[in-house]
Every structure is written in structure tokens, then in C-alpha cells.
Coordinates of C-alpha atoms in Angstrom, one line a residue:
M1 CA -0.9 31.3 -83.7
S2 CA -3.0 29.2 -86.0
I3 CA -2.6 29.5 -89.7
P4 CA -6.0 31.1 -90.1
G5 CA -4.9 33.8 -87.7
L6 CA -1.7 34.5 -89.5
L7 CA -3.5 34.5 -92.7
I8 CA -5.8 37.2 -91.5
E9 CA -3.1 39.2 -89.9
Y10 CA -1.0 39.2 -93.1
L11 CA -4.0 40.0 -95.3
V12 CA -5.0 43.0 -93.0
N13 CA -1.5 44.4 -93.1
G14 CA -1.2 43.8 -96.9
A15 CA -4.6 45.4 -97.5
I16 CA -3.6 48.5 -95.5
A17 CA -0.5 48.7 -97.5
L18 CA -2.6 48.5 -100.7
L19 CA -4.8 51.3 -99.3
V20 CA -1.8 53.5 -98.7
L21 CA -0.5 52.8 -102.3
Y22 CA -3.9 53.5 -103.7
H23 CA -3.3 57.1 -102.7
T24 CA -0.2 57.2 -104.8
E25 CA 0.3 56.7 -108.6
V26 CA 1.0 53.0 -108.1
G27 CA -2.2 51.8 -106.5
P28 CA -4.8 52.7 -109.1
K29 CA -2.5 51.3 -111.9
L30 CA -2.3 47.9 -109.9
L31 CA -6.0 47.7 -109.6
E32 CA -6.6 48.7 -113.3
T33 CA -4.6 45.8 -114.6
G34 CA -7.6 43.5 -113.9
T35 CA -5.8 41.5 -111.3
K36 CA -7.9 38.5 -110.3
L37 CA -8.9 38.2 -106.8
P38 CA -6.7 35.1 -106.0
V39 CA -3.6 36.8 -107.4
L40 CA -4.5 40.0 -105.4
A41 CA -5.0 38.0 -102.2
L42 CA -1.6 36.3 -102.7
A43 CA 0.0 39.6 -103.3
L44 CA -1.6 41.1 -100.1
Y45 CA -0.5 38.1 -98.2
V46 CA 3.1 38.3 -99.3
A47 CA 3.1 42.1 -98.7
G48 CA 1.6 41.5 -95.2
M49 CA 4.4 38.9 -94.4
A50 CA 7.1 41.5 -95.6
I51 CA 5.5 44.3 -93.6
D52 CA 5.4 42.0 -90.4
I53 CA 9.2 41.1 -90.7
V54 CA 10.1 44.8 -91.2
A55 CA 7.8 45.8 -88.3
F56 CA 9.3 43.0 -86.1
A57 CA 12.8 44.4 -86.8
I58 CA 11.7 48.0 -86.1
T59 CA 9.9 47.2 -82.8
R60 CA 12.2 44.5 -81.4
Q61 CA 14.3 46.6 -79.0
A62 CA 11.2 48.5 -77.9
K63 CA 9.5 45.3 -77.2
H64 CA 12.3 44.2 -74.9
W65 CA 12.3 47.5 -73.1
I66 CA 8.5 47.3 -72.5
R67 CA 8.8 43.7 -71.2
R68 CA 11.6 44.7 -68.8
S69 CA 9.6 47.6 -67.6
V70 CA 6.4 45.7 -67.1
F71 CA 8.3 42.8 -65.4
S72 CA 10.1 44.9 -62.9
R73 CA 6.9 46.9 -62.1
Y74 CA 4.6 43.8 -61.6
R75 CA 7.1 41.3 -60.4
P76 CA 9.3 43.5 -58.1
G77 CA 12.2 41.8 -56.4
Q78 CA 12.4 38.9 -58.9
G79 CA 15.1 40.5 -61.0
E80 CA 14.7 40.0 -64.7
D81 CA 12.4 37.7 -66.5
T82 CA 14.6 34.7 -67.2
V83 CA 11.8 32.4 -68.2
S84 CA 11.4 31.7 -71.9
G85 CA 8.3 33.3 -73.3
T86 CA 7.8 30.2 -75.4
E87 CA 8.1 28.0 -72.3
R88 CA 5.5 30.2 -70.5
Q89 CA 3.1 30.2 -73.4
A90 CA 3.4 26.3 -73.7
R91 CA 2.6 26.0 -70.0
I92 CA -0.4 28.3 -70.3
G93 CA -1.6 26.4 -73.4
L94 CA -1.3 23.0 -71.8
F95 CA -3.0 23.9 -68.4
A96 CA -5.2 26.8 -69.2
P97 CA -6.3 26.6 -72.9
E98 CA -8.9 29.4 -72.5
L99 CA -6.2 31.8 -71.2
Y100 CA -4.0 30.8 -74.2
K101 CA -6.7 31.6 -76.6
E102 CA -7.0 35.1 -75.1
M103 CA -3.2 35.5 -75.3
A104 CA -3.4 34.4 -79.0
M105 CA -6.0 37.0 -79.7
R106 CA -4.0 39.7 -78.0
S107 CA -0.9 38.6 -79.9
S108 CA -2.8 38.9 -83.1
R109 CA -3.9 42.4 -82.3
D110 CA -0.3 43.3 -81.4
R111 CA 1.1 42.1 -84.7
I112 CA -1.6 44.0 -86.6
S113 CA -0.8 47.1 -84.7
R114 CA 3.0 46.5 -85.2
G115 CA 2.4 46.2 -89.0
L116 CA 0.4 49.4 -88.9
I117 CA 3.5 51.3 -87.9
V118 CA 5.2 50.2 -91.1
N119 CA 2.1 51.1 -93.2
A120 CA 1.8 54.5 -91.4
L121 CA 5.6 55.1 -92.2
L122 CA 4.8 54.3 -95.8
A123 CA 1.9 56.8 -95.7
A124 CA 4.2 59.4 -94.2
F125 CA 6.6 59.1 -97.3
L126 CA 4.1 58.4 -100.0
V127 CA 0.9 60.3 -99.3
K128 CA 0.4 64.1 -99.4
P129 CA -0.1 65.9 -97.2
T130 CA 2.8 64.3 -95.2
W131 CA 1.4 65.3 -91.9
I132 CA -1.3 62.7 -92.2
G133 CA 1.2 59.9 -92.4
V134 CA 3.2 61.5 -89.4
V135 CA 0.1 61.6 -87.3
A136 CA -0.7 58.0 -88.4
T137 CA 2.8 56.8 -87.5
I138 CA 2.7 58.4 -84.0
S139 CA -0.8 57.0 -83.3
A140 CA 0.3 53.6 -84.6
V141 CA 3.4 53.6 -82.3
V142 CA 1.4 54.7 -79.2
M143 CA -1.2 52.0 -80.1
W144 CA 1.4 49.3 -80.4
L145 CA 3.2 50.3 -77.2
S146 CA 0.0 50.2 -75.3
F147 CA -1.2 46.8 -76.8
E148 CA 2.2 45.2 -76.2
R149 CA 2.3 46.3 -72.6
L150 CA -1.2 45.0 -71.9
S151 CA -0.5 41.7 -73.8
Y152 CA 2.7 41.0 -71.8
L153 CA 1.0 41.9 -68.5
F154 CA -1.8 39.5 -69.3
E155 CA 0.8 36.8 -70.1
L156 CA 2.5 37.3 -66.8
C157 CA -0.8 37.2 -64.9
A158 CA -1.9 34.1 -66.8
D159 CA 1.4 32.4 -66.0
K160 CA 1.1 33.2 -62.4
V161 CA -2.4 31.8 -62.2
V162 CA -1.2 28.6 -63.8
T163 CA 2.0 28.2 -61.8
D164 CA 0.0 28.9 -58.5
K165 CA -2.6 26.4 -59.5
L166 CA 0.0 23.8 -60.3
A167 CA 1.9 24.4 -57.1
A168 CA -1.4 24.1 -55.1
S169 CA -2.3 20.8 -56.8
A170 CA 1.3 19.5 -56.1
K171 CA 0.8 20.2 -52.4
G172 CA -2.5 18.7 -52.0

């Protein structure tokens, strides 16, 4: 992911956290302090990074489960996915840059939805009525599960297209 993409992802997740905090006692006080825009942007960025790392830790096992499930369904008889995801992404980036751009956009969407889980959990604990945060958390989890599944399926399909194309060019 490029630096501008990560910048936007972290700012989005940080801004959502600020929005959640705005509905508590902390948010309005933070904004009343006359915080300058560059300082606020920096705070949102750092908050977004923290949210992403927490979200990664929360979703890591589920991500592995999703990937095993998708791989076994769409690549039956091939056992487990033993190819490094980084290797697969490098191959796609080298031989199919347009597919790689699509993967990067999907990955960005996945990271934002993953961060939304943490922000929704914050809302569940900090915002009243609590049911709003609970519904937001359930929605965020379902959204992230769906996006993660679709992104990995796209990655597998893109890799198959690239490896088939490379094999065909090696033969002829």
C-alpha cells in the first residue's frame, strides 16, 4: 500500500474515533481547546494507526480462518495455501499491475472496515444508548468478514490468472 493510501486509511479510522468520542464528554472538550488543524490531523493519524494495530490483533485469527475456508472451497484438492501472500502479491504486482491496483484498493477497504470494528466497540462502551454501539459492532464485523473473504478470493483468482499466463508463455 502506498503512503497516501495508508495516510487516508489512518485518518479515516482516527476521524471515526473522534466522531465516537464527540458523543462523550471528551470529544467536545478536545475540539474546544482550539486545536489547530495540523495538530488535529496528526492526532487523528496516530489514533488511526493505534486503532489499526488493535484491529489487526482482534481480527488476525478470524482472517486465517476465512482464508483457509476460501482456499479449501475455491482450490479443492490443493490442501492448504502454502504460498506466501507477500510472494503472491509481488508476482501479481510485477506481471499484472492493474490487478495489483485493484487488490490494493480492496486491501484499503478491508483495513478501514477492520478499524471500524474497534471504533464500533468504542461506541458500544462509551456512547449511550449502548445498543447503538452493539449494532454498529455486529454490522462492522459482518462487513469486515465479507470484505476480507471477497478480497482474498480476488487475490487467489488474480494469482491464478497470472500463473496460468506465465505458464502459457513459458510453453510457447
